[in-house]
Amino acid sequence: MERKTTYITKEQTDRQMALCAEISAFWQSQDITPLAYVETYGCQQNEADSERIRGMLVECGYSICQQAEGADVVVMNTCAIREHAEQRVFGNLGALTHTKRRHARQKIFVCGCMMGEPTVSARIQKSYPHVDGVFSTHHLWEFPAILHRVLFIGKRTFFVEDQAGSIAEGIPVVRSNHLKAWVSIMYGCNNFCSYCIVPYVRGRERSRKPEAILAECRELIAQGYKDITLLGQNVNSYGKDLDCGVDFSDLLSQIAQLPGDFLLRFMTSHPRDAGPKLFDTMAKYPKIAKQLHLPFQSGNDRVLKAMNRHYDRAQYLSLVTYARTVMPELVLTSDVIVGFPGETEEEFADTLSLIETVGYDALFTFIFSPRPGTPAAKMDDPTPKADKNRRFDALCALQNKISESRHQAYIGKRLRVLIDGQEDKLLTARTEGGRLVRLEGAPSLIGQFEEVVITGATTWSLVGTRIEKGGENNG
Ligand code: SAH
Ligand code: SF4
Ligand code: F3S
């Protein structure tokens, strides 16, 4: 079925802003500053969406608070990627009956990827009567209309119809961090990896126009943001739906040439669409962080085929070799699934050997979780849970050993880091590759790029000493 992207018009978003103004005026007339709490599950894409939800809530006169207790609006932005994620949402949603009982004015909304599953929204409609409104990711931009209807008409409101997918520009945003910003460059996914629910719940791949992305990045840099991460489920296929002659590498190089002191990152890359042009672009521009998240999922060709990943082990390894040839300092991370249906011990051993061969800086490890409606959920899966858990533990143990030795290798190195916060009297910073560094120093350094020398390492973080500008080592 041909499904076209709809661009939400300026009139449509202006209408939403007018509804925000009405809601805000209502609270003002009551002399109340209402509170709103947004809880986010899942990936950075959801974090970025939550920042827009908070933006719309602030536009409606709400102050953002940090807990459901006492909040006038609670929004749960959900994730459907694994069964466990869904169970957590249902558990926490149940608990909101109590916060609502203690604060009768509380309105509860549920949105995000789970609401793209018709069975889930139906379950909420039937069994969670304390939920006032539900909307899928396609309807995020219409949240003011949903809130308006719930507040003023008093009707439970469900905006969950499956849509081809839309792109709305100009939604207000309240960012959670003053130094680091997410910029969604595309929505949805066309890959249909056989285990994954994302294409079903987030719809077809659609790209924002390059002008809109560049304008957002320019604004962020002007506001003092130092670390910009471009987001998409498969950033390497950016622009394919636009026909404007700008692919992801072109977009990256345009942003990397903007004036200002910032680092540019992106995620996620799909090995099927990543290639030399991308890696050459990364290598060329100092403002592009030499960091790559390149999920491999499995080291075995049969499993990769069953996963519908469209690359094999050899192709993946040659991509990594190319990337490291042009960027020797590259920090490489990945995702892997253990216990895909029918995965044998030998096939799992291929995954371990790939991890050993590549030597990732960090790995995000998952046990296969069947998602209803995906092809993998219907595949035969004879491996007992205990075996999967054992494989998972073996994989984590191997990666911890590798992470620790890669961290140890940083000792003595001089690196540029962005000081981004303070924790237990020490400053925290991130290397260009995204590694966490702890160091001593004044809080006034937060927000600055500084040179450090690494003096210690654990599996999870590095310890550093700041080098005073001018080259003298202060420690
Ligand atoms: N778009 C990204 C990742 C999306 S989800 C990509 O293609 O890489 C993040 C990770 O969750 C995936 O990379 C995969 O490793 C894991 N994942 C997705 N579906 C899963 C499932 N059904 N069971 C277990 N892990 C899953
Ligand atoms: Fe899911 Fe695959 Fe799309 Fe990633 S590329 S979101 S794993 S279908
Ligand atoms: Fe979860 Fe949706 Fe992200 S399913 S991982 S929040 S795209």
Coordinates of C-alpha atoms and ligand atoms in Angstrom, one line a residue:
M1 CA 0.0 0.0 0.0
E2 CA 1.4 3.4 -1.0
R3 CA 1.4 5.6 2.1
K4 CA 2.4 9.2 1.7
T5 CA 3.8 11.5 4.4
T6 CA 1.6 14.3 5.4
Y7 CA 3.1 17.6 6.4
I8 CA 1.1 19.2 9.1
T9 CA 0.3 22.7 8.0
K10 CA 1.1 25.9 9.8
E11 CA -2.6 26.5 10.2
Q12 CA -3.0 23.2 11.9
T13 CA -0.2 23.8 14.4
D14 CA -1.4 27.4 15.0
R15 CA -4.8 25.9 15.9
Q16 CA -3.1 23.7 18.5
M17 CA -1.3 26.8 19.9
A18 CA -4.6 28.6 20.1
L19 CA -6.0 25.7 22.2
C20 CA -2.9 26.0 24.4
A21 CA -3.7 29.7 24.9
E22 CA -7.2 28.8 25.9
I23 CA -6.1 26.2 28.4
S24 CA -3.5 28.6 29.9
A25 CA -6.1 31.4 30.2
F26 CA -8.4 29.0 32.0
W27 CA -5.8 28.3 34.7
Q28 CA -5.0 31.9 35.0
S29 CA -8.6 32.8 35.5
Q30 CA -8.6 30.2 38.4
D31 CA -5.5 31.7 39.8
I32 CA -3.8 28.3 39.7
T33 CA -0.4 27.4 38.3
P34 CA -1.0 23.8 37.4
L35 CA 1.7 21.1 37.5
A36 CA 2.5 18.5 34.9
Y37 CA 4.7 15.4 35.1
V38 CA 5.9 13.5 32.0
E39 CA 7.4 10.1 32.5
T40 CA 9.5 8.6 29.7
Y41 CA 10.2 5.0 28.9
G42 CA 12.4 3.7 26.0
C43 CA 14.8 5.3 23.7
Q44 CA 16.1 8.8 22.9
Q45 CA 13.4 9.2 20.3
N46 CA 10.9 9.0 23.1
E47 CA 13.0 11.4 25.2
A48 CA 12.9 13.8 22.3
D49 CA 9.1 13.4 22.0
S50 CA 8.7 14.0 25.8
E51 CA 10.6 17.3 25.4
R52 CA 7.9 18.4 22.9
I53 CA 5.1 17.2 25.2
R54 CA 6.6 19.3 28.0
G55 CA 6.9 22.2 25.5
M56 CA 3.1 22.0 24.7
L57 CA 2.3 21.7 28.5
V58 CA 4.3 24.8 29.3
E59 CA 2.5 26.6 26.5
C60 CA -0.8 25.5 28.2
G61 CA 0.4 27.2 31.4
Y62 CA 1.7 24.1 33.3
S63 CA 4.9 24.0 35.3
I64 CA 6.8 20.8 34.9
C65 CA 7.3 18.8 38.1
Q66 CA 9.2 15.7 38.9
Q67 CA 6.6 13.3 40.3
A68 CA 3.0 12.1 39.6
E69 CA 1.9 12.9 43.2
G70 CA 0.1 16.2 43.2
A71 CA 0.4 16.7 39.4
D72 CA -2.6 18.1 37.5
V73 CA -1.5 16.3 34.4
V74 CA 0.5 13.0 34.2
V75 CA 1.7 11.8 30.8
M76 CA 3.3 8.4 30.4
N77 CA 5.3 8.2 27.2
T78 CA 5.6 4.4 26.7
C79 CA 8.0 2.0 24.9
A80 CA 6.9 -1.3 23.3
I81 CA 10.3 -2.7 22.4
R82 CA 10.3 -5.6 24.8
E83 CA 7.6 -7.3 26.9
H84 CA 9.3 -6.2 30.1
A85 CA 9.0 -2.5 29.1
E86 CA 5.3 -3.0 28.6
Q87 CA 4.8 -4.7 31.9
R88 CA 6.5 -1.9 33.7
V89 CA 4.2 0.6 32.1
F90 CA 1.1 -1.3 33.1
G91 CA 2.3 -1.7 36.7
N92 CA 3.1 2.0 37.0
L93 CA -0.2 3.0 35.3
G94 CA -2.1 0.9 37.9
A95 CA -0.4 2.9 40.7
L96 CA -1.7 6.1 39.3
T97 CA -5.2 5.2 40.5
H98 CA -3.9 6.2 43.9
T99 CA -2.3 9.5 42.9
K100 CA -5.6 10.4 41.2
R101 CA -7.6 9.5 44.2
R102 CA -5.5 11.8 46.3
H103 CA -5.7 14.7 43.7
A104 CA -9.1 14.6 42.1
R105 CA -8.1 17.2 39.5
Q106 CA -5.4 14.9 38.1
K107 CA -5.8 14.0 34.4
I108 CA -3.8 11.0 33.1
F109 CA -2.6 10.5 29.5
V110 CA -0.7 7.6 28.0
C111 CA 1.2 8.0 24.7
G112 CA 4.2 6.7 22.9
C113 CA 5.0 3.4 21.0
M114 CA 2.7 1.1 23.0
M115 CA -0.3 3.2 21.9
G116 CA 0.5 2.2 18.4
E117 CA -0.6 -1.4 19.3
P118 CA -4.4 -1.6 18.9
T119 CA -4.6 -4.4 21.5
V120 CA -2.8 -2.2 24.1
S121 CA -5.0 0.9 23.6
A122 CA -8.1 -1.3 23.7
R123 CA -6.9 -2.8 27.0
I124 CA -6.4 0.7 28.5
Q125 CA -9.8 1.8 27.3
K126 CA -11.4 -1.2 29.0
S127 CA -9.4 -1.9 32.1
Y128 CA -7.8 1.4 33.0
P129 CA -10.8 3.8 33.4
H130 CA -8.7 6.3 35.3
V131 CA -6.8 7.1 32.1
D132 CA -8.3 10.2 30.5
G133 CA -6.5 10.4 27.2
V134 CA -4.5 8.2 24.9
F135 CA -2.5 9.1 21.7
S136 CA -0.1 7.3 19.5
T137 CA 3.2 8.9 18.2
H138 CA 1.4 10.0 15.0
H139 CA -0.9 12.2 17.1
L140 CA 1.7 13.8 19.3
W141 CA 1.3 17.3 17.7
E142 CA -2.5 17.1 18.6
F143 CA -1.9 16.8 22.3
P144 CA -3.3 20.3 23.0
A145 CA -6.6 19.3 21.4
I146 CA -6.7 16.1 23.4
L147 CA -6.0 17.9 26.7
H148 CA -8.5 20.6 25.8
R149 CA -11.2 18.0 25.2
V150 CA -10.5 16.2 28.4
L151 CA -10.5 19.4 30.5
F152 CA -13.4 21.2 29.0
I153 CA -15.7 18.5 27.6
G154 CA -14.8 15.9 30.2
K155 CA -14.6 13.0 27.7
R156 CA -12.0 10.3 27.6
T157 CA -10.2 10.8 24.4
F158 CA -8.4 8.3 22.2
F159 CA -6.3 9.5 19.2
V160 CA -4.8 6.2 18.0
E161 CA -5.8 5.7 14.4
D162 CA -3.0 4.4 12.3
Q163 CA -1.8 7.1 10.0
A164 CA 0.6 7.1 7.1
G165 CA 2.8 9.3 9.3
S166 CA 3.1 13.0 9.6
I167 CA 5.7 15.6 10.2
A168 CA 4.9 18.6 12.3
E169 CA 7.3 21.5 12.6
G170 CA 7.2 24.3 15.1
I171 CA 6.0 22.4 18.2
P172 CA 7.3 24.1 21.3
V173 CA 10.0 22.2 23.2
V174 CA 11.3 22.2 26.7
R175 CA 14.7 20.6 26.6
S176 CA 15.9 18.6 29.6
N177 CA 19.6 19.5 29.4
H178 CA 21.2 22.9 28.7
L179 CA 24.3 21.5 26.9
K180 CA 23.0 18.5 25.0
A181 CA 20.1 18.4 22.6
W182 CA 18.3 15.8 20.6
V183 CA 17.3 16.6 17.1
S184 CA 14.9 14.1 15.4
I185 CA 15.8 14.1 11.7
M186 CA 13.3 11.4 10.7
Y187 CA 10.5 9.3 12.1
G188 CA 9.4 5.7 11.7
C189 CA 11.3 2.8 10.1
N190 CA 11.0 0.8 6.9
N191 CA 13.3 -2.1 7.8
F192 CA 10.9 -4.6 9.4
C193 CA 13.6 -6.5 11.2
S194 CA 11.7 -9.7 12.0
Y195 CA 11.8 -9.2 15.8
C196 CA 11.0 -5.5 16.0
I197 CA 7.8 -3.7 16.7
V198 CA 9.0 -0.2 15.8
P199 CA 7.8 -0.1 12.2
Y200 CA 4.3 -1.2 13.3
V201 CA 4.0 1.4 16.1
R202 CA 5.9 4.3 14.6
G203 CA 4.9 3.9 11.0
R204 CA 6.8 4.4 7.7
E205 CA 10.1 6.2 7.4
R206 CA 9.8 9.9 6.8
S207 CA 12.4 12.6 6.9
R208 CA 12.2 16.2 8.0
K209 CA 13.3 18.7 5.4
P210 CA 17.0 19.6 5.6
E211 CA 16.2 23.3 5.9
A212 CA 14.1 22.6 9.1
I213 CA 16.9 20.5 10.6
L214 CA 19.6 23.1 9.8
A215 CA 17.4 25.9 11.3
E216 CA 16.9 23.9 14.5
C217 CA 20.7 23.2 14.8
R218 CA 21.6 26.8 14.1
E219 CA 19.2 27.9 16.9
L220 CA 20.6 25.3 19.3
I221 CA 24.2 26.5 18.7
A222 CA 23.1 30.1 19.2
Q223 CA 21.5 29.1 22.5
G224 CA 24.8 27.6 23.7
Y225 CA 24.2 23.9 23.1
K226 CA 27.5 22.1 22.8
D227 CA 26.5 18.5 22.0
I228 CA 23.9 17.8 19.3
T229 CA 22.6 14.3 18.6
L230 CA 20.7 13.6 15.4
L231 CA 18.1 10.9 16.0
G232 CA 16.4 8.4 13.8
Q233 CA 15.8 4.6 13.8
N234 CA 18.0 4.3 10.7
V235 CA 19.6 7.7 10.1
N236 CA 21.5 6.3 7.1
S237 CA 18.4 6.2 5.0
Y238 CA 17.6 9.9 5.8
G239 CA 16.3 11.7 2.8
K240 CA 15.3 8.7 0.6
D241 CA 11.7 9.8 0.8
L242 CA 12.4 13.4 0.1
D243 CA 13.9 13.4 -3.4
C244 CA 15.8 16.5 -2.7
G245 CA 19.3 15.2 -3.4
V246 CA 20.4 15.4 0.3
D247 CA 21.4 12.1 1.9
F248 CA 22.5 11.6 5.5
S249 CA 26.2 12.3 4.8
D250 CA 25.3 15.5 3.0
L251 CA 23.1 16.6 5.9
L252 CA 25.9 15.8 8.4
S253 CA 28.4 17.8 6.5
Q254 CA 26.1 20.8 6.2
I255 CA 25.5 20.8 9.9
A256 CA 29.2 20.2 10.7
Q257 CA 30.0 23.3 8.7
L258 CA 27.8 25.6 10.9
P259 CA 29.9 28.1 12.8
G260 CA 30.2 27.6 16.6
D261 CA 31.9 25.3 19.1
F262 CA 29.8 22.1 19.2
L263 CA 30.0 18.3 18.7
L264 CA 27.7 16.5 16.4
R265 CA 26.6 12.9 17.0
F266 CA 23.9 10.6 15.5
M267 CA 22.1 7.4 16.1
T268 CA 21.2 4.8 15.0
S269 CA 23.1 3.6 12.0
H270 CA 21.9 0.4 10.2
P271 CA 24.8 -1.6 8.8
R272 CA 22.8 -2.2 5.6
D273 CA 22.8 1.5 4.7
A274 CA 26.1 2.8 6.3
G275 CA 29.1 2.9 4.1
P276 CA 32.3 4.7 3.1
K277 CA 30.7 8.0 2.2
L278 CA 29.4 8.3 5.8
F279 CA 32.7 7.3 7.4
D280 CA 34.7 9.6 5.1
T281 CA 32.3 12.5 6.1
M282 CA 32.7 11.7 9.8
A283 CA 36.5 11.6 9.4
K284 CA 36.6 14.9 7.5
Y285 CA 34.9 17.2 10.0
P286 CA 36.4 17.8 13.4
K287 CA 32.9 18.8 14.7
I288 CA 31.5 15.3 14.1
A289 CA 32.2 13.1 17.1
K290 CA 34.2 10.0 16.2
Q291 CA 31.6 7.8 17.7
L292 CA 29.4 5.2 16.0
H293 CA 26.6 3.1 17.3
L294 CA 26.4 0.3 14.7
P295 CA 24.1 -2.5 15.9
F296 CA 25.0 -6.0 14.6
Q297 CA 22.3 -8.0 16.5
S298 CA 24.0 -11.4 15.8
G299 CA 27.3 -12.7 14.6
N300 CA 25.8 -15.6 12.7
D301 CA 24.6 -15.4 9.0
R302 CA 21.6 -17.7 9.4
V303 CA 20.3 -15.7 12.3
L304 CA 21.0 -12.4 10.6
K305 CA 19.0 -13.6 7.6
A306 CA 16.1 -14.8 9.8
M307 CA 16.2 -11.3 11.5
N308 CA 15.8 -9.7 8.0
R309 CA 18.9 -7.6 8.6
H310 CA 20.1 -7.5 5.0
Y311 CA 23.9 -7.9 5.7
D312 CA 26.1 -10.7 6.7
R313 CA 28.9 -11.1 9.2
A314 CA 31.6 -10.5 6.6
Q315 CA 30.0 -7.3 5.3
Y316 CA 29.6 -6.0 8.9
L317 CA 33.2 -6.7 9.7
S318 CA 34.4 -5.0 6.6
L319 CA 32.3 -1.9 7.5
V320 CA 34.0 -1.8 10.9
T321 CA 37.4 -2.2 9.3
Y322 CA 36.8 0.7 6.9
A323 CA 35.5 2.9 9.6
R324 CA 38.5 2.3 11.8
T325 CA 40.9 2.8 9.0
V326 CA 39.6 6.3 8.3
M327 CA 39.0 7.0 12.1
P328 CA 41.5 5.1 14.2
E329 CA 40.2 6.8 17.3
L330 CA 36.6 5.7 16.7
V331 CA 34.5 4.7 19.7
L332 CA 32.3 1.9 18.6
T333 CA 29.2 0.6 20.3
S334 CA 26.5 -1.8 19.3
D335 CA 23.3 -3.7 20.1
V336 CA 23.0 -7.5 20.3
I337 CA 20.1 -9.9 20.8
V338 CA 20.6 -13.2 22.5
G339 CA 18.3 -16.2 22.1
F340 CA 16.6 -15.3 18.8
P341 CA 14.2 -18.1 17.9
G342 CA 16.1 -21.2 17.0
E343 CA 19.6 -19.8 17.8
T344 CA 21.9 -22.7 18.5
E345 CA 24.9 -22.9 20.8
E346 CA 27.1 -22.7 17.7
E347 CA 25.3 -19.7 16.3
F348 CA 25.6 -18.0 19.7
A349 CA 29.3 -18.8 19.6
D350 CA 29.5 -16.8 16.4
T351 CA 28.1 -13.8 18.2
L352 CA 30.7 -14.1 21.0
S353 CA 33.5 -14.4 18.4
L354 CA 32.2 -11.3 16.6
I355 CA 32.3 -9.4 19.8
E356 CA 35.8 -10.5 20.5
T357 CA 37.0 -9.7 16.9
V358 CA 35.5 -6.2 17.0
G359 CA 36.2 -5.2 20.6
Y360 CA 33.4 -2.8 21.2
D361 CA 33.7 0.0 23.7
A362 CA 30.3 -0.8 25.0
L363 CA 27.4 -3.1 24.1
F364 CA 23.7 -3.0 24.7
T365 CA 22.6 -6.5 25.3
F366 CA 19.1 -7.9 25.0
I367 CA 17.4 -11.2 25.4
F368 CA 14.9 -11.8 22.6
S369 CA 11.4 -10.8 23.5
P370 CA 8.6 -12.0 21.2
R371 CA 6.5 -9.0 20.1
P372 CA 3.0 -10.0 19.0
G373 CA 2.4 -9.2 15.3
T374 CA 6.1 -9.5 14.3
P375 CA 7.3 -12.5 12.2
A376 CA 9.8 -13.6 14.8
A377 CA 7.0 -14.0 17.4
K378 CA 5.6 -16.8 15.3
M379 CA 8.9 -18.7 14.8
D380 CA 9.7 -21.9 16.6
D381 CA 11.7 -21.1 19.8
P382 CA 12.7 -24.4 21.5
T383 CA 15.6 -22.9 23.5
P384 CA 14.8 -23.0 27.2
K385 CA 14.8 -19.7 29.1
A386 CA 17.6 -20.9 31.4
D387 CA 19.9 -21.5 28.3
K388 CA 19.1 -18.0 27.0
N389 CA 20.0 -16.5 30.4
R390 CA 23.2 -18.4 30.5
R391 CA 24.2 -17.2 27.0
F392 CA 23.2 -13.7 28.1
D393 CA 25.5 -13.9 31.2
A394 CA 28.4 -15.2 29.1
L395 CA 28.0 -12.4 26.6
C396 CA 27.9 -9.7 29.4
A397 CA 31.0 -11.2 31.1
L398 CA 32.9 -11.1 27.8
Q399 CA 31.9 -7.6 27.1
N400 CA 32.7 -6.4 30.6
K401 CA 36.2 -7.8 30.2
I402 CA 36.6 -6.0 26.8
S403 CA 35.1 -2.7 28.1
E404 CA 37.4 -2.7 31.0
S405 CA 40.5 -3.4 29.0
R406 CA 39.5 -0.7 26.4
H407 CA 39.0 1.7 29.3
Q408 CA 42.4 0.8 30.8
A409 CA 44.0 1.7 27.5
Y410 CA 42.8 5.3 27.9
I411 CA 45.2 5.7 30.9
G412 CA 47.8 8.3 30.1
K413 CA 45.9 9.6 27.1
R414 CA 45.1 13.3 26.6
L415 CA 41.5 13.9 25.5
R416 CA 39.1 16.8 24.9
V417 CA 36.0 16.5 27.0
L418 CA 32.8 18.4 27.6
I419 CA 32.2 19.1 31.3
D420 CA 28.6 18.4 31.7
G421 CA 27.7 18.2 35.4
Q422 CA 28.6 17.4 38.9
E423 CA 28.1 14.3 41.0
D424 CA 29.3 13.6 44.5
K425 CA 31.6 16.7 44.5
L426 CA 33.4 15.5 41.3
L427 CA 32.7 17.0 37.9
T428 CA 31.4 14.7 35.2
A429 CA 32.4 15.0 31.6
R430 CA 32.0 13.1 28.3
T431 CA 34.7 12.4 25.8
E432 CA 34.1 12.9 22.2
G433 CA 33.3 9.1 22.0
G434 CA 30.7 9.5 24.8
R435 CA 32.8 7.9 27.6
L436 CA 32.1 9.2 31.1
V437 CA 35.0 10.9 32.8
R438 CA 35.1 12.1 36.5
L439 CA 37.5 14.8 37.5
E440 CA 38.1 17.5 40.1
G441 CA 37.4 21.1 39.3
A442 CA 35.2 24.1 39.9
P443 CA 31.5 23.9 38.9
S444 CA 32.1 27.1 36.8
L445 CA 33.7 24.8 34.2
I446 CA 30.4 23.1 33.5
G447 CA 29.5 23.7 29.8
Q448 CA 33.1 24.0 28.6
F449 CA 35.3 21.8 26.5
E450 CA 38.5 21.1 28.4
E451 CA 41.6 19.0 27.9
V452 CA 42.1 16.2 30.4
V453 CA 44.7 13.5 30.9
I454 CA 43.2 10.1 31.9
T455 CA 44.6 8.8 35.2
G456 CA 42.3 5.9 36.0
A457 CA 39.6 3.6 34.7
T458 CA 36.8 1.2 35.7
T459 CA 34.5 -0.9 33.5
W460 CA 32.0 2.0 33.3
S461 CA 34.0 5.2 33.6
L462 CA 37.3 7.0 33.4
V463 CA 39.1 9.3 35.9
G464 CA 40.8 12.4 34.6
T465 CA 42.8 15.4 35.6
R466 CA 42.3 18.7 33.9
I467 CA 45.2 20.2 31.9
E468 CA 45.2 24.0 32.5
K469 CA 44.9 25.9 29.3
G470 CA 48.4 26.8 28.1
G471 CA 49.5 23.2 28.3
E472 CA 50.6 22.7 31.9
N473 CA 49.3 19.7 33.6
N474 CA 47.6 20.8 36.7
G475 CA 47.8 17.5 38.5
Ligands
SAH1 N1 16.6 1.3 15.2 C1 17.6 0.8 16.0 C2 17.3 0.2 17.3 C3 15.9 0.1 17.7 S1 15.5 -0.8 19.2 C4 18.4 -0.2 15.1 O1 17.9 -0.6 14.1 O2 19.4 -0.6 15.6 C5 17.0 -0.9 20.1 C6 17.5 -2.3 20.2 O3 16.5 -3.1 20.8 C7 17.7 -3.1 18.9 O4 18.9 -2.7 18.2 C8 17.6 -4.5 19.3 O5 18.9 -4.9 19.7 C9 16.7 -4.5 20.5 N2 15.4 -5.1 20.2 C10 14.5 -4.7 19.3 N3 13.4 -5.5 19.3 C11 13.7 -6.5 20.2 C12 13.0 -7.7 20.7 N4 11.9 -8.0 20.2 N5 13.6 -8.4 21.6 C13 14.8 -8.1 22.1 N6 15.5 -7.0 21.7 C14 15.0 -6.2 20.8
SF4_2 FE1 13.6 -2.0 14.5 FE2 15.2 -2.8 12.6 FE3 13.8 -0.5 12.3 FE4 15.8 -0.7 14.1 S1 16.0 -0.9 11.9 S2 13.8 0.2 14.4 S3 15.6 -2.8 14.8 S4 13.0 -2.6 12.4
F3S3 FE1 10.8 1.8 22.5 FE2 9.5 3.2 20.7 FE3 12.1 3.7 21.2 S1 9.3 1.0 21.1 S2 12.9 1.7 21.9 S3 10.4 4.0 22.6 S4 11.0 3.7 19.2

